[in-house]
Coordinates of C-alpha atoms in Angstrom, one line a residue:
X110 CA -2.6 9.8 -2.8
X111 CA -0.2 7.3 -1.3
X112 CA -1.7 4.0 -0.2
X113 CA -0.4 1.5 2.3
X114 CA -1.1 -2.2 2.6
X115 CA 0.3 -4.6 5.2
X116 CA 0.9 -8.1 4.0
X117 CA 0.5 -10.9 6.6
X118 CA -0.1 -14.6 6.4
X119 CA -2.1 -17.3 8.1
X120 CA 1.2 -19.0 9.0
X121 CA 4.9 -19.0 8.1
X122 CA 5.9 -20.3 4.6
X123 CA 2.6 -19.5 2.9
X124 CA 4.2 -17.3 0.2
X125 CA 4.0 -13.7 1.6
X126 CA 7.2 -12.6 -0.1
X127 CA 6.2 -13.9 -3.6
X128 CA 2.7 -12.4 -3.2
X129 CA 4.2 -9.1 -2.1
X130 CA 6.4 -9.2 -5.3
X131 CA 3.4 -10.1 -7.4
X132 CA 1.3 -7.2 -5.9
X133 CA 4.2 -4.9 -6.6
X134 CA 4.4 -6.0 -10.2
X135 CA 0.6 -5.6 -10.7
X136 CA 0.7 -2.1 -9.3
X137 CA 3.7 -1.1 -11.4
X138 CA 1.9 -2.5 -14.5
X139 CA -1.0 -0.1 -13.6
X140 CA 1.5 2.8 -13.6
X141 CA 2.0 3.1 -9.8
X142 CA 5.3 3.7 -8.1
X143 CA 5.7 1.0 -5.5
X144 CA 7.9 0.6 -2.4
X145 CA 8.2 -2.6 -0.4
X146 CA 9.3 -2.5 3.2
X147 CA 10.2 -5.4 5.6
X148 CA 10.4 -4.2 9.2
X149 CA 12.1 -7.3 10.6
X150 CA 13.9 -10.0 8.6
X151 CA 14.8 -13.2 10.4
X152 CA 16.7 -16.3 9.3
X153 CA 19.1 -14.4 7.0
X154 CA 22.8 -13.8 7.7
X155 CA 24.4 -10.4 7.2
X156 CA 25.2 -9.8 3.5
X157 CA 22.9 -12.7 2.3
X158 CA 19.8 -12.1 0.2
X159 CA 16.7 -11.7 2.2
X160 CA 13.0 -11.2 1.3
X161 CA 13.4 -7.7 -0.1
X162 CA 16.2 -9.0 -2.4
X163 CA 13.8 -11.7 -3.7
X164 CA 11.2 -9.0 -4.4
X165 CA 13.9 -6.9 -6.2
X166 CA 15.0 -10.0 -8.2
X167 CA 11.4 -10.7 -9.4
X168 CA 10.4 -7.0 -9.9
X169 CA 13.6 -5.0 -10.7
X170 CA 11.7 -1.6 -10.9
X171 CA 10.5 -1.7 -7.3
X172 CA 12.2 0.2 -4.5
X173 CA 12.7 -1.6 -1.2
X174 CA 13.9 -1.2 2.3
X175 CA 14.6 -3.4 5.3
X176 CA 14.6 -2.7 9.0
X177 CA 16.3 -5.0 11.5
X178 CA 17.9 -8.2 10.3
X179 CA 18.3 -11.3 12.6
X180 CA 20.3 -14.4 11.7
X181 CA 18.3 -17.0 13.6
X182 CA 15.5 -18.7 11.5
X183 CA 12.7 -18.1 14.0
X184 CA 10.2 -15.5 15.2
X185 CA 11.7 -12.1 15.8
X186 CA 11.4 -12.0 19.6
X187 CA 13.3 -15.2 20.4
X188 CA 15.8 -14.4 17.5
X189 CA 16.5 -11.0 19.0
X190 CA 16.9 -12.5 22.5
X191 CA 19.5 -15.1 21.2
X192 CA 21.4 -12.4 19.4
X193 CA 21.0 -9.9 22.3
X194 CA 19.5 -7.3 20.0
X195 CA 16.7 -4.9 20.8
X196 CA 13.7 -5.0 18.5
X197 CA 12.6 -1.6 17.2
X198 CA 9.5 -0.2 19.0
X199 CA 6.2 0.3 17.2
X200 CA 6.8 4.1 17.5
X201 CA 10.1 3.7 15.7
X202 CA 8.5 1.6 12.9
X203 CA 5.7 4.1 12.5
X204 CA 8.2 7.0 12.2
X205 CA 9.7 5.3 9.1
X206 CA 6.4 5.1 7.2
X207 CA 5.9 8.8 6.1
X208 CA 9.3 8.9 4.4
X209 CA 8.6 5.6 2.7
X210 CA 5.2 6.7 1.6
X211 CA 6.6 9.9 0.2
X212 CA 8.6 8.1 -2.4
X213 CA 5.8 5.9 -3.7
X214 CA 2.2 5.7 -4.7
X215 CA 1.8 2.4 -3.0
X216 CA 3.6 1.1 0.1
X217 CA 3.6 -2.6 0.8
X218 CA 4.8 -3.7 4.2
X219 CA 5.5 -7.4 4.7
X220 CA 5.3 -8.8 8.1
X221 CA 7.0 -11.9 9.6
X222 CA 5.0 -15.1 10.0
X223 CA 1.4 -14.7 10.9
X224 CA -0.8 -11.8 12.2
X225 CA 0.2 -12.0 15.9
X226 CA 3.9 -12.8 15.5
X227 CA 5.6 -10.1 17.6
X228 CA 7.7 -7.6 15.7
X229 CA 8.3 -4.8 18.2
X230 CA 10.3 -4.4 21.4
X231 CA 7.1 -4.4 23.5
X232 CA 5.4 -7.3 21.9
X233 CA 3.8 -5.3 19.1
X234 CA 2.5 -7.2 16.0
X235 CA 1.8 -6.4 12.4
X236 CA -1.9 -6.1 13.6
X237 CA -0.8 -3.3 15.9
X238 CA 1.2 -1.6 13.1
X239 CA -1.9 -1.8 10.9
X240 CA -4.1 -0.3 13.6
X241 CA -1.7 2.7 14.2
X242 CA -1.1 3.2 10.5
X243 CA -4.8 2.9 9.7
X244 CA -3.9 0.6 6.9
X245 CA -5.7 -2.5 5.6
X246 CA -4.2 -6.0 5.7
X247 CA -3.8 -8.4 2.8
X248 CA -3.8 -12.0 4.1
X249 CA -1.9 -14.7 2.3
X250 CA -3.2 -18.2 2.8
X251 CA -2.6 -21.8 1.7
X252 CA -4.7 -23.9 -0.7
X253 CA -4.6 -27.2 1.1
X254 CA -5.7 -28.8 4.3
X255 CA -5.8 -26.5 7.4
X256 CA -6.3 -23.3 5.4
X257 CA -9.9 -22.8 6.4
X258 CA -9.3 -22.8 10.1
X259 CA -6.2 -20.8 9.9
X260 CA -7.8 -18.2 7.5
X261 CA -10.9 -17.8 9.6
X262 CA -9.0 -17.4 12.8
X263 CA -6.8 -14.7 11.2
X264 CA -9.9 -12.9 9.8
X265 CA -11.6 -13.1 13.2
X266 CA -8.6 -11.6 14.9
X267 CA -8.5 -8.8 12.4
X268 CA -12.2 -8.0 12.8
X269 CA -11.9 -8.3 16.6
X270 CA -9.3 -5.5 16.6
X271 CA -11.4 -3.3 14.4
X272 CA -9.0 -3.6 11.4
X273 CA -9.8 -4.1 7.8
X274 CA -8.8 -7.0 5.6
X275 CA -8.5 -5.8 2.0
X276 CA -8.6 -9.4 0.8
X277 CA -7.1 -12.9 0.7
X278 CA -4.5 -14.3 -1.7
X279 CA -3.7 -18.0 -2.1
X280 CA 0.1 -18.1 -2.1
X281 CA 0.5 -21.2 -4.1
X282 CA -2.2 -22.8 -6.3
X283 CA -1.3 -26.2 -7.7
X284 CA -1.2 -26.9 -11.4
X285 CA -3.6 -29.8 -10.9
X286 CA -5.8 -28.9 -7.9
X287 CA -7.7 -31.7 -6.3
X288 CA -11.1 -31.7 -4.6
X289 CA -9.7 -30.3 -1.4
X290 CA -8.0 -27.3 -3.1
X291 CA -11.1 -26.6 -5.2
X292 CA -13.6 -26.8 -2.3
X293 CA -11.2 -24.7 -0.1
X294 CA -11.0 -22.0 -2.8
X295 CA -14.8 -21.9 -3.0
X296 CA -15.1 -21.6 0.7
X297 CA -12.4 -18.9 1.0
X298 CA -14.3 -16.9 -1.7
X299 CA -17.3 -16.8 0.6
X300 CA -15.8 -15.5 3.8
X301 CA -17.0 -11.9 3.3
X302 CA -13.5 -10.7 2.3
X303 CA -12.5 -10.5 -1.4
X304 CA -10.5 -13.4 -2.7
X305 CA -8.1 -11.3 -4.7
X306 CA -6.6 -14.2 -6.6
X307 CA -4.1 -17.0 -6.4
X308 CA -0.5 -17.4 -7.5
X309 CA 0.5 -20.5 -9.5
X310 CA 2.8 -22.9 -7.6
X311 CA 6.4 -22.2 -8.5
X312 CA 5.7 -18.6 -9.5
X313 CA 8.9 -17.5 -7.9
X314 CA 10.8 -19.8 -10.3
X315 CA 9.7 -17.8 -13.3
X316 CA 12.1 -15.5 -15.1
X317 CA 11.6 -12.0 -13.8
X318 CA 10.2 -10.8 -17.2
X319 CA 7.6 -13.6 -17.2
X320 CA 6.7 -13.0 -13.6
X321 CA 6.1 -9.3 -14.2
X322 CA 4.1 -10.0 -17.4
X323 CA 1.8 -12.6 -15.8
X324 CA 1.4 -11.1 -12.3
X325 CA -1.5 -8.7 -13.0
X326 CA -3.5 -11.7 -14.3
X327 CA -3.2 -13.5 -11.0
X328 CA -5.3 -10.9 -9.2
X329 CA -8.7 -11.0 -10.9
X330 CA -10.3 -8.8 -8.2
X331 CA -7.4 -6.4 -7.8
X332 CA -9.0 -3.4 -9.6
X333 CA -12.1 -3.7 -7.5
X334 CA -10.8 -4.5 -4.1
X335 CA -7.4 -2.8 -3.9
X336 CA -7.0 -0.2 -6.7
X337 CA -9.7 1.9 -5.1
X338 CA -7.9 5.2 -4.3
X339 CA -9.7 5.4 -0.9
X340 CA -8.7 1.9 0.2
X341 CA -5.3 1.9 1.9
X342 CA -5.0 5.6 2.2
X343 CA -3.4 6.9 5.4
X344 CA -4.1 9.6 7.8
X345 CA -1.1 11.8 8.2
X346 CA -2.5 13.5 11.2
X347 CA -2.7 10.2 13.1
X348 CA 1.0 9.7 12.7

């Protein structure tokens, strides 16, 4: 049974791509076939390495795909406007998912920026994609100041839309956490959504072999919260 998870963040630069790569490595270590898809990539020139290339570098055995690529380093809507490119509609993005699911046991779809950053030609967001695909969201968050407000706002928006958050992941956990990071982590673990784990700061600087070896251990609650075969399953009839 193919499962789909949408990866979003509380903000830009929180570590969505490296978390996506780590999730892919953890699923592969559990014997799953994984595909990573990026619907819209911004801030990367044609021919340059984008987020899916980074996932491929860290996890060579994963399959990947990328939708529209925009050069300007900003949100998709203004970037598309500057480049005079039309963003794909939500319908078009949904049409791609069955084929991607068919080639993998687990499909990870990485958004751009936060939950309500617009990805589609009519203002659709990763939240809208999650709603139509009936897929849960994994939220990547920071460890330091500001994370509690940003995380709770994101979770409130997810709940308000009737969506499901599969869990939280701290995108970069310092080697020497201070009292702020430690108390934040304790608070994040009590928000009613599983805190799946935390990636060590600089994880993307590890050699790919080390990254793949260590990644499963960064998700202490992964077997309970994500590996459930009924969590993240899709409804083919809905699509």
